[in-house]
């Protein structure tokens, strides 16, 4: 994307609305089948500090640390993933102006996680093959239960973890 026009700004607004409705802290355009390099985030406790990154580019990644991640694309799955603990990113803002910023903590994790989506990668791709197979089987089993109307356990889990995506919780869904 060379420039930011009204269509890109509307996409960012729609992504933010979808992210907030899903109680996530981040969302990439590719997660909603829009093939544009746009990610949105809000890791604030009050959920009132939306961030938009258009054409994000990771300039620096330092340190390494594990953190538990979840994803709106892989519901109710949380696993430890190694990520850089401090990053520097360059992007265009909603106004079309380029900016650079440093990030650490949850913000750094969220930016890296959402940028992975732009490359077609999910957080589970960082896990061992065995863990991926177990997750795949569990999700398939839950999908089959939903399709046959026997979803009482999954509904209970969903209710119990519905707050899991909030920034103050240690299990954000990104």
mmCIF file with all atom_site columns, C-alpha atoms in Angstrom:
data_model
loop_
_atom_site.group_PDB
_atom_site.id
_atom_site.type_symbol
_atom_site.label_atom_id
_atom_site.label_alt_id
_atom_site.label_comp_id
_atom_site.label_asym_id
_atom_site.label_entity_id
_atom_site.label_seq_id
_atom_site.pdbx_PDB_ins_code
_atom_site.Cartn_x
_atom_site.Cartn_y
_atom_site.Cartn_z
_atom_site.occupancy
_atom_site.B_iso_or_equiv
_atom_site.pdbx_formal_charge
_atom_site.auth_seq_id
_atom_site.auth_comp_id
_atom_site.auth_asym_id
_atom_site.auth_atom_id
_atom_site.pdbx_PDB_model_num
ATOM 1   C CA . UNK A 1 1   ? 0.000   0.000   0.000  1.00 0.00 ? 1   UNK A CA 1
ATOM 2   C CA . UNK A 1 2   ? 1.613   3.206   -1.141 1.00 0.00 ? 2   UNK A CA 1
ATOM 3   C CA . UNK A 1 3   ? -0.882  5.628   0.362  1.00 0.00 ? 3   UNK A CA 1
ATOM 4   C CA . UNK A 1 4   ? -3.622  5.759   2.942  1.00 0.00 ? 4   UNK A CA 1
ATOM 5   C CA . UNK A 1 5   ? -7.002  6.717   1.535  1.00 0.00 ? 5   UNK A CA 1
ATOM 6   C CA . UNK A 1 6   ? -10.551 6.733   2.898  1.00 0.00 ? 6   UNK A CA 1
ATOM 7   C CA . UNK A 1 7   ? -10.972 3.019   2.096  1.00 0.00 ? 7   UNK A CA 1
ATOM 8   C CA . UNK A 1 8   ? -7.922  2.101   4.202  1.00 0.00 ? 8   UNK A CA 1
ATOM 9   C CA . UNK A 1 9   ? -9.097  4.352   7.048  1.00 0.00 ? 9   UNK A CA 1
ATOM 10  C CA . UNK A 1 10  ? -12.519 2.668   6.898  1.00 0.00 ? 10  UNK A CA 1
ATOM 11  C CA . UNK A 1 11  ? -10.838 -0.748  6.954  1.00 0.00 ? 11  UNK A CA 1
ATOM 12  C CA . UNK A 1 12  ? -8.921  0.270   10.089 1.00 0.00 ? 12  UNK A CA 1
ATOM 13  C CA . UNK A 1 13  ? -12.139 1.501   11.726 1.00 0.00 ? 13  UNK A CA 1
ATOM 14  C CA . UNK A 1 14  ? -13.926 -1.749  10.827 1.00 0.00 ? 14  UNK A CA 1
ATOM 15  C CA . UNK A 1 15  ? -11.021 -3.827  12.174 1.00 0.00 ? 15  UNK A CA 1
ATOM 16  C CA . UNK A 1 16  ? -11.095 -1.931  15.462 1.00 0.00 ? 16  UNK A CA 1
ATOM 17  C CA . UNK A 1 17  ? -14.854 -2.416  15.764 1.00 0.00 ? 17  UNK A CA 1
ATOM 18  C CA . UNK A 1 18  ? -14.476 -6.149  15.092 1.00 0.00 ? 18  UNK A CA 1
ATOM 19  C CA . UNK A 1 19  ? -11.554 -6.468  17.525 1.00 0.00 ? 19  UNK A CA 1
ATOM 20  C CA . UNK A 1 20  ? -13.449 -4.731  20.333 1.00 0.00 ? 20  UNK A CA 1
ATOM 21  C CA . UNK A 1 21  ? -16.595 -6.791  19.680 1.00 0.00 ? 21  UNK A CA 1
ATOM 22  C CA . UNK A 1 22  ? -14.522 -10.004 19.895 1.00 0.00 ? 22  UNK A CA 1
ATOM 23  C CA . UNK A 1 23  ? -12.813 -8.770  23.084 1.00 0.00 ? 23  UNK A CA 1
ATOM 24  C CA . UNK A 1 24  ? -9.417  -9.086  21.431 1.00 0.00 ? 24  UNK A CA 1
ATOM 25  C CA . UNK A 1 25  ? -6.383  -6.857  21.856 1.00 0.00 ? 25  UNK A CA 1
ATOM 26  C CA . UNK A 1 26  ? -5.246  -7.054  18.236 1.00 0.00 ? 26  UNK A CA 1
ATOM 27  C CA . UNK A 1 27  ? -6.497  -7.931  14.782 1.00 0.00 ? 27  UNK A CA 1
ATOM 28  C CA . UNK A 1 28  ? -4.909  -8.171  11.346 1.00 0.00 ? 28  UNK A CA 1
ATOM 29  C CA . UNK A 1 29  ? -6.812  -7.511  8.123  1.00 0.00 ? 29  UNK A CA 1
ATOM 30  C CA . UNK A 1 30  ? -5.890  -10.996 6.913  1.00 0.00 ? 30  UNK A CA 1
ATOM 31  C CA . UNK A 1 31  ? -7.873  -12.492 9.810  1.00 0.00 ? 31  UNK A CA 1
ATOM 32  C CA . UNK A 1 32  ? -11.055 -11.139 8.238  1.00 0.00 ? 32  UNK A CA 1
ATOM 33  C CA . UNK A 1 33  ? -10.003 -12.173 4.729  1.00 0.00 ? 33  UNK A CA 1
ATOM 34  C CA . UNK A 1 34  ? -8.891  -8.728  3.618  1.00 0.00 ? 34  UNK A CA 1
ATOM 35  C CA . UNK A 1 35  ? -5.465  -8.999  2.046  1.00 0.00 ? 35  UNK A CA 1
ATOM 36  C CA . UNK A 1 36  ? -4.053  -5.644  3.059  1.00 0.00 ? 36  UNK A CA 1
ATOM 37  C CA . UNK A 1 37  ? -1.109  -5.010  5.389  1.00 0.00 ? 37  UNK A CA 1
ATOM 38  C CA . UNK A 1 38  ? -3.111  -3.411  8.199  1.00 0.00 ? 38  UNK A CA 1
ATOM 39  C CA . UNK A 1 39  ? -3.135  -4.316  11.883 1.00 0.00 ? 39  UNK A CA 1
ATOM 40  C CA . UNK A 1 40  ? -4.969  -2.723  14.792 1.00 0.00 ? 40  UNK A CA 1
ATOM 41  C CA . UNK A 1 41  ? -4.289  -3.013  18.518 1.00 0.00 ? 41  UNK A CA 1
ATOM 42  C CA . UNK A 1 42  ? -5.478  -1.760  21.866 1.00 0.00 ? 42  UNK A CA 1
ATOM 43  C CA . UNK A 1 43  ? -3.624  -3.127  24.871 1.00 0.00 ? 43  UNK A CA 1
ATOM 44  C CA . UNK A 1 44  ? -4.833  -0.412  27.265 1.00 0.00 ? 44  UNK A CA 1
ATOM 45  C CA . UNK A 1 45  ? -6.705  -1.397  30.414 1.00 0.00 ? 45  UNK A CA 1
ATOM 46  C CA . UNK A 1 46  ? -9.525  1.025   29.559 1.00 0.00 ? 46  UNK A CA 1
ATOM 47  C CA . UNK A 1 47  ? -9.705  -0.179  25.930 1.00 0.00 ? 47  UNK A CA 1
ATOM 48  C CA . UNK A 1 48  ? -9.510  3.427   24.755 1.00 0.00 ? 48  UNK A CA 1
ATOM 49  C CA . UNK A 1 49  ? -6.106  3.658   23.045 1.00 0.00 ? 49  UNK A CA 1
ATOM 50  C CA . UNK A 1 50  ? -6.566  2.166   19.577 1.00 0.00 ? 50  UNK A CA 1
ATOM 51  C CA . UNK A 1 51  ? -3.441  1.875   17.447 1.00 0.00 ? 51  UNK A CA 1
ATOM 52  C CA . UNK A 1 52  ? -3.320  1.414   13.675 1.00 0.00 ? 52  UNK A CA 1
ATOM 53  C CA . UNK A 1 53  ? -0.276  0.139   11.786 1.00 0.00 ? 53  UNK A CA 1
ATOM 54  C CA . UNK A 1 54  ? -0.375  0.228   7.992  1.00 0.00 ? 54  UNK A CA 1
ATOM 55  C CA . UNK A 1 55  ? 2.444   -1.584  6.170  1.00 0.00 ? 55  UNK A CA 1
ATOM 56  C CA . UNK A 1 56  ? 4.195   -2.383  9.462  1.00 0.00 ? 56  UNK A CA 1
ATOM 57  C CA . UNK A 1 57  ? 7.852   -3.336  9.292  1.00 0.00 ? 57  UNK A CA 1
ATOM 58  C CA . UNK A 1 58  ? 9.895   -4.763  12.153 1.00 0.00 ? 58  UNK A CA 1
ATOM 59  C CA . UNK A 1 59  ? 13.153  -2.807  12.354 1.00 0.00 ? 59  UNK A CA 1
ATOM 60  C CA . UNK A 1 60  ? 14.659  -4.304  15.487 1.00 0.00 ? 60  UNK A CA 1
ATOM 61  C CA . UNK A 1 61  ? 13.915  -7.245  17.765 1.00 0.00 ? 61  UNK A CA 1
ATOM 62  C CA . UNK A 1 62  ? 15.913  -7.784  20.956 1.00 0.00 ? 62  UNK A CA 1
ATOM 63  C CA . UNK A 1 63  ? 15.757  -10.151 23.882 1.00 0.00 ? 63  UNK A CA 1
ATOM 64  C CA . UNK A 1 64  ? 13.779  -13.344 24.017 1.00 0.00 ? 64  UNK A CA 1
ATOM 65  C CA . UNK A 1 65  ? 11.122  -14.417 26.442 1.00 0.00 ? 65  UNK A CA 1
ATOM 66  C CA . UNK A 1 66  ? 8.181   -16.763 26.766 1.00 0.00 ? 66  UNK A CA 1
ATOM 67  C CA . UNK A 1 67  ? 4.658   -15.488 27.078 1.00 0.00 ? 67  UNK A CA 1
ATOM 68  C CA . UNK A 1 68  ? 1.275   -17.117 26.965 1.00 0.00 ? 68  UNK A CA 1
ATOM 69  C CA . UNK A 1 69  ? -0.643  -16.208 23.821 1.00 0.00 ? 69  UNK A CA 1
ATOM 70  C CA . UNK A 1 70  ? -4.084  -16.832 22.470 1.00 0.00 ? 70  UNK A CA 1
ATOM 71  C CA . UNK A 1 71  ? -5.659  -15.859 19.181 1.00 0.00 ? 71  UNK A CA 1
ATOM 72  C CA . UNK A 1 72  ? -9.094  -14.943 17.919 1.00 0.00 ? 72  UNK A CA 1
ATOM 73  C CA . UNK A 1 73  ? -8.383  -17.261 14.958 1.00 0.00 ? 73  UNK A CA 1
ATOM 74  C CA . UNK A 1 74  ? -7.757  -20.238 17.275 1.00 0.00 ? 74  UNK A CA 1
ATOM 75  C CA . UNK A 1 75  ? -10.403 -19.822 20.010 1.00 0.00 ? 75  UNK A CA 1
ATOM 76  C CA . UNK A 1 76  ? -9.798  -20.987 23.579 1.00 0.00 ? 76  UNK A CA 1
ATOM 77  C CA . UNK A 1 77  ? -6.224  -22.124 22.899 1.00 0.00 ? 77  UNK A CA 1
ATOM 78  C CA . UNK A 1 78  ? -3.451  -20.579 24.980 1.00 0.00 ? 78  UNK A CA 1
ATOM 79  C CA . UNK A 1 79  ? 0.195   -21.662 24.798 1.00 0.00 ? 79  UNK A CA 1
ATOM 80  C CA . UNK A 1 80  ? 3.616   -20.272 25.654 1.00 0.00 ? 80  UNK A CA 1
ATOM 81  C CA . UNK A 1 81  ? 5.457   -18.715 22.705 1.00 0.00 ? 81  UNK A CA 1
ATOM 82  C CA . UNK A 1 82  ? 8.973   -17.259 22.585 1.00 0.00 ? 82  UNK A CA 1
ATOM 83  C CA . UNK A 1 83  ? 9.002   -13.692 21.242 1.00 0.00 ? 83  UNK A CA 1
ATOM 84  C CA . UNK A 1 84  ? 11.364  -10.737 21.212 1.00 0.00 ? 84  UNK A CA 1
ATOM 85  C CA . UNK A 1 85  ? 10.911  -8.725  24.399 1.00 0.00 ? 85  UNK A CA 1
ATOM 86  C CA . UNK A 1 86  ? 11.774  -5.351  22.853 1.00 0.00 ? 86  UNK A CA 1
ATOM 87  C CA . UNK A 1 87  ? 11.038  -4.270  19.286 1.00 0.00 ? 87  UNK A CA 1
ATOM 88  C CA . UNK A 1 88  ? 11.137  -1.244  17.043 1.00 0.00 ? 88  UNK A CA 1
ATOM 89  C CA . UNK A 1 89  ? 8.519   -0.989  14.310 1.00 0.00 ? 89  UNK A CA 1
ATOM 90  C CA . UNK A 1 90  ? 7.915   1.395   11.415 1.00 0.00 ? 90  UNK A CA 1
ATOM 91  C CA . UNK A 1 91  ? 4.489   1.879   9.835  1.00 0.00 ? 91  UNK A CA 1
ATOM 92  C CA . UNK A 1 92  ? 2.075   4.381   8.410  1.00 0.00 ? 92  UNK A CA 1
ATOM 93  C CA . UNK A 1 93  ? -0.615  5.760   10.691 1.00 0.00 ? 93  UNK A CA 1
ATOM 94  C CA . UNK A 1 94  ? -4.274  6.381   9.850  1.00 0.00 ? 94  UNK A CA 1
ATOM 95  C CA . UNK A 1 95  ? -3.250  9.815   8.649  1.00 0.00 ? 95  UNK A CA 1
ATOM 96  C CA . UNK A 1 96  ? -0.829  8.262   6.145  1.00 0.00 ? 96  UNK A CA 1
ATOM 97  C CA . UNK A 1 97  ? 2.200   9.657   7.946  1.00 0.00 ? 97  UNK A CA 1
ATOM 98  C CA . UNK A 1 98  ? 5.116   7.300   8.647  1.00 0.00 ? 98  UNK A CA 1
ATOM 99  C CA . UNK A 1 99  ? 6.113   6.705   12.262 1.00 0.00 ? 99  UNK A CA 1
ATOM 100 C CA . UNK A 1 100 ? 8.490   4.546   14.248 1.00 0.00 ? 100 UNK A CA 1
ATOM 101 C CA . UNK A 1 101 ? 7.986   3.322   17.780 1.00 0.00 ? 101 UNK A CA 1
ATOM 102 C CA . UNK A 1 102 ? 9.632   1.131   20.388 1.00 0.00 ? 102 UNK A CA 1
ATOM 103 C CA . UNK A 1 103 ? 7.542   -1.425  22.214 1.00 0.00 ? 103 UNK A CA 1
ATOM 104 C CA . UNK A 1 104 ? 7.981   -3.982  24.942 1.00 0.00 ? 104 UNK A CA 1
ATOM 105 C CA . UNK A 1 105 ? 5.751   -6.174  27.071 1.00 0.00 ? 105 UNK A CA 1
ATOM 106 C CA . UNK A 1 106 ? 2.271   -6.997  25.818 1.00 0.00 ? 106 UNK A CA 1
ATOM 107 C CA . UNK A 1 107 ? 2.452   -4.325  23.116 1.00 0.00 ? 107 UNK A CA 1
ATOM 108 C CA . UNK A 1 108 ? 5.603   -5.887  21.603 1.00 0.00 ? 108 UNK A CA 1
ATOM 109 C CA . UNK A 1 109 ? 4.033   -9.352  21.709 1.00 0.00 ? 109 UNK A CA 1
ATOM 110 C CA . UNK A 1 110 ? 0.817   -8.096  20.133 1.00 0.00 ? 110 UNK A CA 1
ATOM 111 C CA . UNK A 1 111 ? 2.591   -6.267  17.300 1.00 0.00 ? 111 UNK A CA 1
ATOM 112 C CA . UNK A 1 112 ? 4.699   -9.339  16.481 1.00 0.00 ? 112 UNK A CA 1
ATOM 113 C CA . UNK A 1 113 ? 1.667   -11.635 16.707 1.00 0.00 ? 113 UNK A CA 1
ATOM 114 C CA . UNK A 1 114 ? -0.445  -9.489  14.368 1.00 0.00 ? 114 UNK A CA 1
ATOM 115 C CA . UNK A 1 115 ? 2.434   -8.975  11.939 1.00 0.00 ? 115 UNK A CA 1
ATOM 116 C CA . UNK A 1 116 ? 2.755   -12.775 11.774 1.00 0.00 ? 116 UNK A CA 1
ATOM 117 C CA . UNK A 1 117 ? -0.846  -12.904 10.522 1.00 0.00 ? 117 UNK A CA 1
ATOM 118 C CA . UNK A 1 118 ? 0.142   -10.625 7.643  1.00 0.00 ? 118 UNK A CA 1
ATOM 119 C CA . UNK A 1 119 ? 2.691   -13.298 6.671  1.00 0.00 ? 119 UNK A CA 1
ATOM 120 C CA . UNK A 1 120 ? 0.151   -16.121 6.977  1.00 0.00 ? 120 UNK A CA 1
ATOM 121 C CA . UNK A 1 121 ? 1.525   -17.380 10.268 1.00 0.00 ? 121 UNK A CA 1
ATOM 122 C CA . UNK A 1 122 ? -0.386  -18.276 13.459 1.00 0.00 ? 122 UNK A CA 1
ATOM 123 C CA . UNK A 1 123 ? 1.065   -18.410 16.956 1.00 0.00 ? 123 UNK A CA 1
ATOM 124 C CA . UNK A 1 124 ? 0.535   -22.180 16.974 1.00 0.00 ? 124 UNK A CA 1
ATOM 125 C CA . UNK A 1 125 ? 3.092   -22.421 14.149 1.00 0.00 ? 125 UNK A CA 1
ATOM 126 C CA . UNK A 1 126 ? 5.743   -21.741 16.813 1.00 0.00 ? 126 UNK A CA 1
ATOM 127 C CA . UNK A 1 127 ? 4.683   -24.818 18.783 1.00 0.00 ? 127 UNK A CA 1
ATOM 128 C CA . UNK A 1 128 ? 5.965   -28.365 18.448 1.00 0.00 ? 128 UNK A CA 1
ATOM 129 C CA . UNK A 1 129 ? 4.304   -30.635 15.891 1.00 0.00 ? 129 UNK A CA 1
ATOM 130 C CA . UNK A 1 130 ? 2.838   -32.714 18.741 1.00 0.00 ? 130 UNK A CA 1
ATOM 131 C CA . UNK A 1 131 ? 1.191   -29.671 20.360 1.00 0.00 ? 131 UNK A CA 1
ATOM 132 C CA . UNK A 1 132 ? -0.177  -28.541 16.992 1.00 0.00 ? 132 UNK A CA 1
ATOM 133 C CA . UNK A 1 133 ? -1.682  -31.986 16.380 1.00 0.00 ? 133 UNK A CA 1
ATOM 134 C CA . UNK A 1 134 ? -3.301  -32.010 19.843 1.00 0.00 ? 134 UNK A CA 1
ATOM 135 C CA . UNK A 1 135 ? -4.771  -28.553 19.277 1.00 0.00 ? 135 UNK A CA 1
ATOM 136 C CA . UNK A 1 136 ? -5.991  -29.539 15.794 1.00 0.00 ? 136 UNK A CA 1
ATOM 137 C CA . UNK A 1 137 ? -7.721  -32.647 17.202 1.00 0.00 ? 137 UNK A CA 1
ATOM 138 C CA . UNK A 1 138 ? -9.340  -30.700 20.038 1.00 0.00 ? 138 UNK A CA 1
ATOM 139 C CA . UNK A 1 139 ? -10.639 -27.993 17.702 1.00 0.00 ? 139 UNK A CA 1
ATOM 140 C CA . UNK A 1 140 ? -11.963 -30.609 15.273 1.00 0.00 ? 140 UNK A CA 1
ATOM 141 C CA . UNK A 1 141 ? -13.734 -32.428 18.118 1.00 0.00 ? 141 UNK A CA 1
ATOM 142 C CA . UNK A 1 142 ? -15.307 -29.174 19.335 1.00 0.00 ? 142 UNK A CA 1
ATOM 143 C CA . UNK A 1 143 ? -16.372 -28.289 15.777 1.00 0.00 ? 143 UNK A CA 1
ATOM 144 C CA . UNK A 1 144 ? -18.063 -31.668 15.397 1.00 0.00 ? 144 UNK A CA 1
ATOM 145 C CA . UNK A 1 145 ? -19.794 -31.281 18.765 1.00 0.00 ? 145 UNK A CA 1
ATOM 146 C CA . UNK A 1 146 ? -21.105 -27.859 17.747 1.00 0.00 ? 146 UNK A CA 1
ATOM 147 C CA . UNK A 1 147 ? -22.384 -29.173 14.440 1.00 0.00 ? 147 UNK A CA 1
ATOM 148 C CA . UNK A 1 148 ? -24.321 -31.921 16.233 1.00 0.00 ? 148 UNK A CA 1
ATOM 149 C CA . UNK A 1 149 ? -25.595 -29.559 18.949 1.00 0.00 ? 149 UNK A CA 1
ATOM 150 C CA . UNK A 1 150 ? -23.628 -31.150 21.797 1.00 0.00 ? 150 UNK A CA 1
ATOM 151 C CA . UNK A 1 151 ? -21.587 -28.153 22.845 1.00 0.00 ? 151 UNK A CA 1
ATOM 152 C CA . UNK A 1 152 ? -22.310 -27.860 26.557 1.00 0.00 ? 152 UNK A CA 1
ATOM 153 C CA . UNK A 1 153 ? -18.664 -28.201 27.659 1.00 0.00 ? 153 UNK A CA 1
ATOM 154 C CA . UNK A 1 154 ? -17.337 -25.806 25.033 1.00 0.00 ? 154 UNK A CA 1
ATOM 155 C CA . UNK A 1 155 ? -19.991 -23.231 25.967 1.00 0.00 ? 155 UNK A CA 1
ATOM 156 C CA . UNK A 1 156 ? -18.977 -23.458 29.604 1.00 0.00 ? 156 UNK A CA 1
ATOM 157 C CA . UNK A 1 157 ? -15.311 -23.002 28.658 1.00 0.00 ? 157 UNK A CA 1
ATOM 158 C CA . UNK A 1 158 ? -16.170 -20.075 26.431 1.00 0.00 ? 158 UNK A CA 1
ATOM 159 C CA . UNK A 1 159 ? -18.099 -18.387 29.227 1.00 0.00 ? 159 UNK A CA 1
ATOM 160 C CA . UNK A 1 160 ? -15.278 -19.017 31.677 1.00 0.00 ? 160 UNK A CA 1
ATOM 161 C CA . UNK A 1 161 ? -12.682 -17.493 29.339 1.00 0.00 ? 161 UNK A CA 1
ATOM 162 C CA . UNK A 1 162 ? -14.710 -14.715 27.752 1.00 0.00 ? 162 UNK A CA 1
ATOM 163 C CA . UNK A 1 163 ? -12.681 -12.146 29.678 1.00 0.00 ? 163 UNK A CA 1
ATOM 164 C CA . UNK A 1 164 ? -9.438  -13.789 28.597 1.00 0.00 ? 164 UNK A CA 1
ATOM 165 C CA . UNK A 1 165 ? -8.809  -11.205 25.910 1.00 0.00 ? 165 UNK A CA 1
ATOM 166 C CA . UNK A 1 166 ? -8.560  -8.188  28.160 1.00 0.00 ? 166 UNK A CA 1
ATOM 167 C CA . UNK A 1 167 ? -5.160  -6.529  28.548 1.00 0.00 ? 167 UNK A CA 1
ATOM 168 C CA . UNK A 1 168 ? -5.145  -6.919  32.345 1.00 0.00 ? 168 UNK A CA 1
ATOM 169 C CA . UNK A 1 169 ? -5.576  -10.661 32.023 1.00 0.00 ? 169 UNK A CA 1
ATOM 170 C CA . UNK A 1 170 ? -2.511  -12.840 31.506 1.00 0.00 ? 170 UNK A CA 1
ATOM 171 C CA . UNK A 1 171 ? -4.214  -14.613 28.600 1.00 0.00 ? 171 UNK A CA 1
ATOM 172 C CA . UNK A 1 172 ? -4.877  -12.076 25.846 1.00 0.00 ? 172 UNK A CA 1
ATOM 173 C CA . UNK A 1 173 ? -6.454  -13.254 22.631 1.00 0.00 ? 173 UNK A CA 1
ATOM 174 C CA . UNK A 1 174 ? -4.606  -11.375 19.939 1.00 0.00 ? 174 UNK A CA 1
#
